[in-house]
XYZ file of C-alpha atoms in Angstrom:
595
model
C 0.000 0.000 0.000
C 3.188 2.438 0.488
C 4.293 1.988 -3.292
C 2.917 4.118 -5.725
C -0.007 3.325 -7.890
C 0.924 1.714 -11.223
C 0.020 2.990 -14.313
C -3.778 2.499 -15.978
C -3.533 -1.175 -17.758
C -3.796 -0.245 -21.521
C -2.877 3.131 -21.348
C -6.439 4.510 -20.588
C -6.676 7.940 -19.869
C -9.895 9.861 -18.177
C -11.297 12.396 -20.123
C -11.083 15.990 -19.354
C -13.594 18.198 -17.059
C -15.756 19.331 -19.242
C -17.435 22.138 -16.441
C -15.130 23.916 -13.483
C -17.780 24.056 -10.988
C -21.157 21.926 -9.541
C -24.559 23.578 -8.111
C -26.498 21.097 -5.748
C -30.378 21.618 -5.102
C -31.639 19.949 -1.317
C -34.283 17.721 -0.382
C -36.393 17.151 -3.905
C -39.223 15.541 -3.045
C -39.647 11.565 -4.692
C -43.339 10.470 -3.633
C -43.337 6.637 -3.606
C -46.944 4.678 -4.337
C -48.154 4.357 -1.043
C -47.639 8.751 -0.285
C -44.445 8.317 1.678
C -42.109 11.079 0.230
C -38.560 10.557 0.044
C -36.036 13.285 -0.023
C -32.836 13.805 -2.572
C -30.316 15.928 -3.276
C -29.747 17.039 -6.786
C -25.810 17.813 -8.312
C -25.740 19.384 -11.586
C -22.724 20.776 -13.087
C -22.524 24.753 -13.373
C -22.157 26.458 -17.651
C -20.357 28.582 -18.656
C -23.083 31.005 -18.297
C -22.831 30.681 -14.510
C -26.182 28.632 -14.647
C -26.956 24.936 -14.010
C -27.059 22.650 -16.754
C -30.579 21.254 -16.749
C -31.207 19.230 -19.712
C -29.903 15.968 -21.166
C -27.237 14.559 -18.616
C -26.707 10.779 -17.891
C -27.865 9.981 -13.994
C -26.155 8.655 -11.408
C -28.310 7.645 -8.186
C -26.834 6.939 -4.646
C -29.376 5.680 -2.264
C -28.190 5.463 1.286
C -29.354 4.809 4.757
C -26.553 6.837 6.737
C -27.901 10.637 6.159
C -27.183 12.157 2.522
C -26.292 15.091 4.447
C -23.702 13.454 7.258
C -22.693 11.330 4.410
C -21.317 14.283 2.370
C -19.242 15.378 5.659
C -16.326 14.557 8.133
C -16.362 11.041 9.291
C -19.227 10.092 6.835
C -17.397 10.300 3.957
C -15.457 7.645 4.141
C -18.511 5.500 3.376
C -19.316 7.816 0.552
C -16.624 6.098 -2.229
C -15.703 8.383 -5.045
C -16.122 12.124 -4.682
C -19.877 12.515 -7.090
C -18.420 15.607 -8.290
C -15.545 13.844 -10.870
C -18.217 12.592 -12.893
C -20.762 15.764 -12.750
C -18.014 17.675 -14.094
C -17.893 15.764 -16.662
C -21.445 15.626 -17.662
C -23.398 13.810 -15.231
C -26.278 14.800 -12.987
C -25.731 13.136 -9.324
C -28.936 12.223 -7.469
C -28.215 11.091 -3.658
C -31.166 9.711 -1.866
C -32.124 8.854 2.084
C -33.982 5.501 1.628
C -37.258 5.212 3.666
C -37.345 5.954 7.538
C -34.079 7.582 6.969
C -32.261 10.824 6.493
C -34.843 13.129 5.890
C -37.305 10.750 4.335
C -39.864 9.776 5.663
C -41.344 6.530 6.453
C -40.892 3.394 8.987
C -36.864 2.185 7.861
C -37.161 -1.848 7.144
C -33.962 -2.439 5.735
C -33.446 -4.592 2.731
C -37.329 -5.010 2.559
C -39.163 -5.720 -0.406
C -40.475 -2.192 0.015
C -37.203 -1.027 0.109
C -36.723 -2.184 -3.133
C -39.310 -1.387 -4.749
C -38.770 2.253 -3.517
C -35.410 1.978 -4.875
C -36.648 0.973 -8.208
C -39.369 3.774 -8.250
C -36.186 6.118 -7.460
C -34.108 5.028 -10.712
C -37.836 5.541 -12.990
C -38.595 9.113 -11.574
C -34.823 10.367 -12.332
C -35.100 8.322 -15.788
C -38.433 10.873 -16.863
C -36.637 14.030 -14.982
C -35.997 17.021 -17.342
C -32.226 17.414 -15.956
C -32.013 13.973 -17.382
C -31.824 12.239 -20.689
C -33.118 9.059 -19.573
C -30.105 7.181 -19.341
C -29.142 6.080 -15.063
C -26.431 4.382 -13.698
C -26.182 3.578 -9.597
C -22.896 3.875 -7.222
C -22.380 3.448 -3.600
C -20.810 1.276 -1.108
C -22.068 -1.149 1.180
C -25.751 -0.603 1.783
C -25.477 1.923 -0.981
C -24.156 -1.351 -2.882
C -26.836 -3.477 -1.861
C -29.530 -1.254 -2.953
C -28.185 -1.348 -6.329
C -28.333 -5.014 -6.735
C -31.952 -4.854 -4.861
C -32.832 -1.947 -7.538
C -31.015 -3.789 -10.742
C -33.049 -6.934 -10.033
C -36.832 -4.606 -10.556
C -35.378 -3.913 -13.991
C -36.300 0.085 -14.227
C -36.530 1.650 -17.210
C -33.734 3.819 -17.754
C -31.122 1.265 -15.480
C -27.901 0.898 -17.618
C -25.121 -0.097 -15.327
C -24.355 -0.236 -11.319
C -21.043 -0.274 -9.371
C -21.131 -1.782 -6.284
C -19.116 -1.763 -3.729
C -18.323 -4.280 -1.123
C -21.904 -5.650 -1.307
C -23.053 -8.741 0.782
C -25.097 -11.768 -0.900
C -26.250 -13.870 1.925
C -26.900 -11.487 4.701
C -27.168 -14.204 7.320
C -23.714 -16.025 6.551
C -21.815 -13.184 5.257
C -22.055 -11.150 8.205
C -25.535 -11.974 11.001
C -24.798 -15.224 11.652
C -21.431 -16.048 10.634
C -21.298 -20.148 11.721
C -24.377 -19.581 13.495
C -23.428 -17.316 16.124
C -24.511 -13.848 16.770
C -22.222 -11.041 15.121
C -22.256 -8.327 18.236
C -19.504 -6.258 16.540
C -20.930 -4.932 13.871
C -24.473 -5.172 13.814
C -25.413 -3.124 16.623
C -22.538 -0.742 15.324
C -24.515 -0.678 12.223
C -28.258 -0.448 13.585
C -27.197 2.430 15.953
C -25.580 4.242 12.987
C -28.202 4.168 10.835
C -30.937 4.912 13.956
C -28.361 7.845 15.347
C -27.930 9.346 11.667
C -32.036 9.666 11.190
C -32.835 11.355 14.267
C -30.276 14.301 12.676
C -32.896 17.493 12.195
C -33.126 17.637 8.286
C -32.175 20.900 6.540
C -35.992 21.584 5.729
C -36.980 21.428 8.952
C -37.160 25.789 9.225
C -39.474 25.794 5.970
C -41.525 22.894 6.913
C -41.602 22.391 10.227
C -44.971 20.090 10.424
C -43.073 17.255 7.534
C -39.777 17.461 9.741
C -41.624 16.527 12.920
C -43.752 13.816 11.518
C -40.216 12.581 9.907
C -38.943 12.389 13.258
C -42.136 10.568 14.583
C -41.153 7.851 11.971
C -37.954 7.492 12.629
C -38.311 7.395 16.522
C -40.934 4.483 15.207
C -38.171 2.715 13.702
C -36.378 2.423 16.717
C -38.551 1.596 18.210
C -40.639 -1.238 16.005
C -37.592 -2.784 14.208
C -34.109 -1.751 15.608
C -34.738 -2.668 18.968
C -36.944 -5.513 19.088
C -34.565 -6.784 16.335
C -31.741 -6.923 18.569
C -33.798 -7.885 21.430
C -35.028 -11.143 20.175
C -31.433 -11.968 18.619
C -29.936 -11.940 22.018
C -32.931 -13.518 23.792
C -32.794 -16.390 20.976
C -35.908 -15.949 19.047
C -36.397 -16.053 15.497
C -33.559 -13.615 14.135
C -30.939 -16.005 15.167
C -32.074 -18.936 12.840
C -32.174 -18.580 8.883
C -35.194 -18.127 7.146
C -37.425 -16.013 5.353
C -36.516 -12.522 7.225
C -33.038 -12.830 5.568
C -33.497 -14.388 2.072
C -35.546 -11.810 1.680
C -32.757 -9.385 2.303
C -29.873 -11.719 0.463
C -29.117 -10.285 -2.974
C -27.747 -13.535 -4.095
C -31.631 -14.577 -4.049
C -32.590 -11.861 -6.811
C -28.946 -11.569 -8.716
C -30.387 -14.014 -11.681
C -32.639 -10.563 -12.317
C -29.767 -8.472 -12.451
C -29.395 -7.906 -16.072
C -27.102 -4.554 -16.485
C -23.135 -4.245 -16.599
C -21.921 -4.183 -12.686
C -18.675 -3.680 -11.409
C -17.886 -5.098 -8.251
C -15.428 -3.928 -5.405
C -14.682 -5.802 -2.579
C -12.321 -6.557 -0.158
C -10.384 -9.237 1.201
C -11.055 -8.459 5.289
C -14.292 -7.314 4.341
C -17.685 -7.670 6.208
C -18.411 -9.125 2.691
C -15.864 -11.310 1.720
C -17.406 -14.185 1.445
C -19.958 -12.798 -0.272
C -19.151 -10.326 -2.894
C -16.872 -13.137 -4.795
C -20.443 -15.029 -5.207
C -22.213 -12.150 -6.614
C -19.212 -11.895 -9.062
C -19.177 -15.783 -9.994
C -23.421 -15.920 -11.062
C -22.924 -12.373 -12.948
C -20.644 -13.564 -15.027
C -21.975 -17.150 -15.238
C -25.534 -15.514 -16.176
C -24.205 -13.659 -19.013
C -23.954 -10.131 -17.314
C -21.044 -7.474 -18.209
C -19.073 -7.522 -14.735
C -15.898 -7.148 -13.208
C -14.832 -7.302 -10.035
C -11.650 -6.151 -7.614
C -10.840 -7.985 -4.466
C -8.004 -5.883 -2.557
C -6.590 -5.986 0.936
C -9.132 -4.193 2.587
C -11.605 -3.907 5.917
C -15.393 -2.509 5.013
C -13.793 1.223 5.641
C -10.836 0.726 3.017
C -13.322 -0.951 0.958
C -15.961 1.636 0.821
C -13.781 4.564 0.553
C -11.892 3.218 -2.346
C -9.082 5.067 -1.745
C -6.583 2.181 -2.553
C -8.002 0.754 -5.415
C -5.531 2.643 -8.080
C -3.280 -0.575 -6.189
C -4.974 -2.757 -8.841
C -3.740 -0.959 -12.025
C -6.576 0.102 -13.754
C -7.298 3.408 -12.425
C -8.726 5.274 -9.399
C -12.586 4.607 -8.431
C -13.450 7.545 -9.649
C -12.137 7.141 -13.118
C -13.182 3.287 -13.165
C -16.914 4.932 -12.351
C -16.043 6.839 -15.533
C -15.196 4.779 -17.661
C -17.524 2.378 -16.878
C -20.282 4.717 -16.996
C -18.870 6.286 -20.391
C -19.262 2.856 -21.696
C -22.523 1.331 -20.562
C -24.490 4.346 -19.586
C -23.361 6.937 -22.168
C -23.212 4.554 -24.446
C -19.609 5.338 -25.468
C -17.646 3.006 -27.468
C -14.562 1.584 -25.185
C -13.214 -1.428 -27.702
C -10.305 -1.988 -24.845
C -12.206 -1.724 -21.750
C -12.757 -5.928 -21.259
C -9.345 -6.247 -22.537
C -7.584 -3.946 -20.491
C -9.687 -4.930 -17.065
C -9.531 -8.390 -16.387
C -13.025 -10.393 -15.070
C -11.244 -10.842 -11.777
C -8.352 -9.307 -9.827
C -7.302 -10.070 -6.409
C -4.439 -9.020 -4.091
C -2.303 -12.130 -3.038
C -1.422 -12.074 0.374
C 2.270 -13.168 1.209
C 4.085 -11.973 -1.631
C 1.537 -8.755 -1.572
C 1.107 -8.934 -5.654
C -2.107 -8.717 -7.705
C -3.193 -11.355 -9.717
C -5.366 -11.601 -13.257
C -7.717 -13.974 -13.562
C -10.807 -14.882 -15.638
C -12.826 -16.812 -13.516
C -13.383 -17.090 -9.323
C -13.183 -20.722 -9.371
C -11.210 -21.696 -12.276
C -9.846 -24.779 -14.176
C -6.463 -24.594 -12.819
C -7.492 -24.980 -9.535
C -6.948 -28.117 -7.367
C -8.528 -29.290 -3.961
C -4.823 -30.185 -1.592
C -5.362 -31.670 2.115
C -4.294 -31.251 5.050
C -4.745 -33.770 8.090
C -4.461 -32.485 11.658
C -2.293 -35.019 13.487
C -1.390 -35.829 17.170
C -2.579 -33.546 20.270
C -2.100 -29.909 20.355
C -3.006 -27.843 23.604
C -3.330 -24.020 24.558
C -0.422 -21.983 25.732
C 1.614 -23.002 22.522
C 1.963 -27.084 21.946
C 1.957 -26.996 18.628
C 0.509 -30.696 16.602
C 1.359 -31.142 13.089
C -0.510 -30.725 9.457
C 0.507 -33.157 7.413
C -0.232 -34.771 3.977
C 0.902 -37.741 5.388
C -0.821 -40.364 7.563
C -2.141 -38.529 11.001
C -1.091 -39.265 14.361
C -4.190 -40.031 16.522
C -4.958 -37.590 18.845
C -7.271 -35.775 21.408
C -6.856 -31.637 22.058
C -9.270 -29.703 24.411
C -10.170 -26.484 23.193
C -10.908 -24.580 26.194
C -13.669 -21.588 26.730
C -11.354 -18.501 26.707
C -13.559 -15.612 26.349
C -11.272 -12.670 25.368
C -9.845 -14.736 22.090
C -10.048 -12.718 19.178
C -10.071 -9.720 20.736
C -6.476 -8.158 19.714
C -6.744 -9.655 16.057
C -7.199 -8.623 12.644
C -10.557 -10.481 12.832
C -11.211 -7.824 15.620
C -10.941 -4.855 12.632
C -12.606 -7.171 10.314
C -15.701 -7.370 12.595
C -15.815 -3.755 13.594
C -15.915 -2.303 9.800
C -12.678 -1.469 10.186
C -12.786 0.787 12.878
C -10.085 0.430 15.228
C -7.703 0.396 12.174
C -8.561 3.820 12.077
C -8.086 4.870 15.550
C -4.884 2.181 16.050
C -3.538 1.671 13.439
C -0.054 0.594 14.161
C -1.376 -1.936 16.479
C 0.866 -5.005 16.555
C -1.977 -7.895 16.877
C -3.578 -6.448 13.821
C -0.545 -7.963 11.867
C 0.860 -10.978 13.971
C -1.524 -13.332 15.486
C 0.905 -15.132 17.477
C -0.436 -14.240 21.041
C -3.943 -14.324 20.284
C -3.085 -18.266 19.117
C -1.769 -19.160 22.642
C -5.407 -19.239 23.540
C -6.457 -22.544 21.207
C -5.030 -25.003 19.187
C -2.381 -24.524 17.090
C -1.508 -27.286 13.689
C 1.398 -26.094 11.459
C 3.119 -27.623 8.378
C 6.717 -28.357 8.705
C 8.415 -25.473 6.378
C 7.372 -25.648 2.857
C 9.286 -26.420 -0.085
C 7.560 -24.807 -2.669
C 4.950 -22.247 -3.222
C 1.453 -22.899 -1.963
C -0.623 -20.632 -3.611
C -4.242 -20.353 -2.572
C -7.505 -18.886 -3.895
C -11.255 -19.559 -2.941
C -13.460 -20.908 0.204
C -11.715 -22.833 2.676
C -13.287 -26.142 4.207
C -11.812 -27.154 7.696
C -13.162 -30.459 8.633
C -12.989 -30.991 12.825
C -13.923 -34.003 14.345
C -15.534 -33.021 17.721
C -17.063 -34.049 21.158
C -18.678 -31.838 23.733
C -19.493 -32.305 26.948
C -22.466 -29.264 27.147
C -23.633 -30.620 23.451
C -22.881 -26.999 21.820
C -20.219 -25.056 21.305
C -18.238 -22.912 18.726
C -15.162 -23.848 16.778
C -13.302 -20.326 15.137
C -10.690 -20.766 13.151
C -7.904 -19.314 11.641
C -6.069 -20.445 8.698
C -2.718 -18.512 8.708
C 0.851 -18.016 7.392
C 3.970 -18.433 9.540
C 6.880 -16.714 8.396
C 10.419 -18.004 8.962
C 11.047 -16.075 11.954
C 7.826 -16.960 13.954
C 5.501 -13.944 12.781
C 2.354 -15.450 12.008
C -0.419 -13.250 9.338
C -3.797 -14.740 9.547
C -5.480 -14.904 6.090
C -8.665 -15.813 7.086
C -10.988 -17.301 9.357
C -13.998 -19.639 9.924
C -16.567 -20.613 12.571
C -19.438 -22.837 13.323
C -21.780 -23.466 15.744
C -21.474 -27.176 16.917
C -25.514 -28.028 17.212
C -25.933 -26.186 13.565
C -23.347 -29.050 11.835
C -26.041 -30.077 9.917
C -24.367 -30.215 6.353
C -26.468 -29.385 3.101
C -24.627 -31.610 0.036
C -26.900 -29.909 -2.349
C -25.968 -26.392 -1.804
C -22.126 -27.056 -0.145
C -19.575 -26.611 -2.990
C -17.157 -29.130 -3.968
C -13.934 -29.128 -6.073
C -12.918 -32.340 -7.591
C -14.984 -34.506 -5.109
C -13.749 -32.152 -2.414
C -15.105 -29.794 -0.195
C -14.437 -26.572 -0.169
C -17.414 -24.256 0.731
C -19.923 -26.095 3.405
C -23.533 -25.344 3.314
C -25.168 -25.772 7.329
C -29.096 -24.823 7.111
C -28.970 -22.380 10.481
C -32.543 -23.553 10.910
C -34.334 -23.760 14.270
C -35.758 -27.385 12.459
C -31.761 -28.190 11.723
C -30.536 -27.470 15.472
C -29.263 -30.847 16.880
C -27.000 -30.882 20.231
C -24.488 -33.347 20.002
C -25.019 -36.352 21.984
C -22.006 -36.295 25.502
C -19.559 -39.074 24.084
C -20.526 -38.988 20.555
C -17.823 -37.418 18.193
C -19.425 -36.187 15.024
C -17.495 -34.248 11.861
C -18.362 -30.638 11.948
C -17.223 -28.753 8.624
C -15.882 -25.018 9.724
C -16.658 -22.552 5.958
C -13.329 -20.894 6.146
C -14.364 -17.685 4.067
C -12.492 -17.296 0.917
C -8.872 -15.883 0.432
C -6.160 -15.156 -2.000
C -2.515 -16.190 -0.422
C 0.801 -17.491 -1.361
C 2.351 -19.064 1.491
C 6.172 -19.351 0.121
C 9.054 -22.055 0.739
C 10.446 -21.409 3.785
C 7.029 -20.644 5.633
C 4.586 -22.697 7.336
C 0.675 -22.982 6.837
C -1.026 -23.311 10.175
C -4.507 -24.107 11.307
C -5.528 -22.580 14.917
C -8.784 -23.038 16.795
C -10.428 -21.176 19.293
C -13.766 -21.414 21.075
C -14.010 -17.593 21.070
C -13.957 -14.610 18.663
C -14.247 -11.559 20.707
C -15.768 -8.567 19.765
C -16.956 -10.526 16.267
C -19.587 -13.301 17.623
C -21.302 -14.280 20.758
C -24.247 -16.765 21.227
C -27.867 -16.055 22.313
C -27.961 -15.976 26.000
C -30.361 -19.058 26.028
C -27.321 -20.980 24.807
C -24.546 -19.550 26.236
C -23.823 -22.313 28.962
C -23.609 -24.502 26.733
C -20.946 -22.682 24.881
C -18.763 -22.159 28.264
C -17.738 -25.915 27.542
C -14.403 -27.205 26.424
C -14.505 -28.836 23.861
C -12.482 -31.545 22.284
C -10.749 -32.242 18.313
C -9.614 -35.306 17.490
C -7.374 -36.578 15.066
C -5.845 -39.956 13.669
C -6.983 -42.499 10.913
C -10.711 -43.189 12.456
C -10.904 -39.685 13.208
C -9.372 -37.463 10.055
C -10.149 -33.962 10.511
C -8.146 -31.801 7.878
C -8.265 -28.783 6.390
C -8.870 -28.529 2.526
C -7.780 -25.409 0.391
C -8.080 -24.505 -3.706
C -4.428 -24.635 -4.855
C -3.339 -22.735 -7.848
């Protein structure tokens, strides 16, 4: 991240400014079908005449839950992406809208509704008939500004030509909720309050219509009080929001993307919120037939929705990939050696720190390689060995340590990113060494040649519990010659949700590499005291190349503090130890996608 960016793959150059100077016109009023009005600001570039240009401009529409105002400022914009005014000045109209029950819209918030949507939808048609517009809309934003896209894309309005998302989830449940089944207490709350706290800001029409800013506030106070709350309420009290079901598929893009029909280029990161899920929006895009590209950098949900580092890649700044893409698909400009010069799919490989061209997310080069976990390893450093060899038998107790994860990169991960932002020197963001002291540790002897890895991680752990529940995080992780170890991704699962779906569970040559587990209430099954049962960990995907000299290493934890914590209901049960084993009637392993 210290070098400087390289130059534009291609030789691609942005096209000039073609105005010095943007006007922006507050709080437009959008009425949706049912009355509720929402509320958008308007950025049109400035003539020469001193007066805005108001007729014929390409649209771009941001839709956002965090306050268009606050997002525009300070700490906000860092989840605002590319600065809107690059591409007014160069002939676009910018329309940035508070979604329902948000900002200064009104309405009851319900986020990632079907309503939601359909407002979205009814957002892109009423800029597509606008006079400041010539029909023609493209969509940008990052993370729930992402989402919406995909959400909007899938209604098909008229007028929709292309979307860039940025780090966008799929499967809201397992990419970030419910990550293995447990509870994610880092971010969500983070998240809820945010979006609550930024609503109850008085909007800027509240002087000139003071009875519509009042009732605005009404709604919003509703919010909190009608989903916000009693969301988190029953999700610690272990009611319905902790299982799977129809509250989140109906807010998983990955169950509308086969509707998305329009070019999309996708952003995501790496130690994302969304990692796992961003890579799956990319993979049916492009197996469906759709225009897309995606980038997959180093990067927490901040890095990731600021875009600042994504010049890294080679193509460009966001701002000028927003261009060009738009140029291209929106304006309808032809771009012979824009698929050519941007590959379908670049990642940042971890250990050598290098990007990588590819064409596909799981491609034909790819091979499953195992690992088996052999002997007995036990907390405060005895290490046990991975091996592709024949496995020692063995029995390791994984005790309840309750402060694991919490001086970790998993820690940033789970917080958006924030305390990379506050500490970002912080040693334990980089070397995971202490944190593993608390769990299991499995290591390779020192490798001879390069293992390079890309995709979903399986970790299969052969288990016993004495309470019938408990979690199993893990890391998978590179150990470098002189004992620093990088963790390059993690894993967990709830022991009572092992419950493994073949159908949906993804396989690479007969292998496993991406488990499926249900989360239902119906699929819930404590393990029987004495009974040891396979439970398959989804290690979320990477891109690494662990080189000769360094070790790969498995670590497991019961814990992943500030990330996950169970429902109180079921929280005993997770205070248990609980016990891998290893050997020839036992084999757990680990299995990774080897380039």
């Amino acid at each position: 991240p210290s070098a400087p960016a390289p130059a534009r793959a291609g030789g691609w150059e942005p096209r000039p400014e073609q105005y010095t100077s943007t006007v922006t016109r507050r709080d437009l009023k959008i009425r949706m079908d049912d009355g509720v009005i929402l509320r958008a600001d308007l950025t049109l570039p400035v003539g020469r005449d001193g007066r805005p240009v108001t007729r014929g401009l390409p649209t771009v529409v941001t839709i956002t839950a965090y306050n268009k105002t606050v997002l525009g400022a300070g700490a906000g914009a860092v989840l605002a992406g590319a600065d809107p005014k690059f591409l007014v000045k160069r002939g676009y109209a910018q329309l940035t809208v508070d979604a329902r029950g948000t900002g200064g819209s009104e309405g009851v918030w319900g986020a990632f509704s079907r309503r939601e949507g359909k407002d979205a939808a009814a957002v892109v048609a009423w800029a597509h008939r606008q006079p400041w517009s010539d029909g023609r809309v493209g969509m940008t934003g990052a993370s729930y500004m992402g989402i919406t896209q995909l959400f909007a894309a899938a209604r098909q309005p008229a007028g929709l030509k292309a979307i860039f998302p940025q780090v966008p989830a799929a499967d809201v449940y397992r990419d970030v909720v419910a990550s293995g089944g447990q509870i994610d207490v880092g971010f969500i709350p983070l998240w809820l309050g945010l979006v609550t706290a930024t609503g109850l800001v008085p909007p800027a029409f509240g002087l000139a219509e003071p009875a519509n800013a009042f009732q605005m506030l009404l709604d919003h106070l509703e919010t909190a009080v009608t989903f916000t709350v009693p969301l988190i309420g029953q999700a610690v009290l272990g009611g319905n929001p902790v299982y799977d079901g129809p509250f989140y598929k109906q807010r998983s893009p990955i169950n509308v993307i086969n509707k998305v029909r329009v070019p999309t280029f996708l952003i995501g990161g790496q130690h994302d919120l969304f990692q796992r899920g961003t890579p799956m929006l990319f993979e049916r895009l492009q197996r469906n037939g759709v225009p897309t590209r995606m980038i997959w950098g180093p990067w927490d949900h901040l890095q990731g929705s600021s875009g600042t580092e994504v010049a890294r890649a080679g193509y460009g700044t966001l701002a000028e990939l927003q261009l060009r893409w738009f140029d291209r698909y929106v304006r309808g400009k032809r771009d012979p050696r824009l698929l050519r010069d941007i590959k379908p799919l670049t990642y940042f490989e971890q250990g050598p720190d290098r990007w990588v061209r590819a064409d596909r997310w799981i491609s034909d080069d790819l091979r499953p390689v195992t690992f088996r976990l052999s002997g007995t390893s036990a907390v405060g450093g005895r290490k046990a060995l991975l091996t592709r060899g024949r496995a020692k038998a063995g029995r390791s107790v994984v005790p309840p340590i309750p402060v694991t994860g919490l001086c970790t990169r998993s820690a940033n991960q789970w917080t958006a990113g924030v305390p990379q932002l506050i500490l970002k020197d912080l040693p334990c963001f980089k070397d995971n060494r202490l944190n593993d002291l608390g769990g299991l540790v499995f290591e390779t002897a020192p490798l001879k040649r390069t293992l390079r890895v890309q995709g979903p991680i399986n970790v299969r752990l052969f288990t016993s519990t004495t309470s019938g529940d408990g979690m199993l995080s893990v890391a998978v992780e590179d150990v470098g010659p002189r004992g620093q170890v990088s963790r390059l991704t993690g894993g967990w699962q709830v022991v009572s949700h092992r419950r493994l779906d073949r159908g949906r569970s993804r396989f690479l040559d007969g292998r496993l590499i991406q488990p499926y587990h249900p989360f239902t209430r119906a699929a819930k099954a404590p393990l029987a005291r004495g009974k040891v049962a396979p439970v398959d960990v989804e290690v979320f995907p990477t891109g690494a190349a662990i080189r000769p000299g360094h070790r790969l290493r498995v670590s497991v934890q019961a814990f992943d503090i500030p990330h996950l914590l169970s429902p109180l209901p079921d929280l005993l049960g997770h205070l248990a130890p609980l016990t891998v084993h290893t050997g020839a009637k036992h084999p757990s392993s680990v299995t990774l996608p080897v380039r």
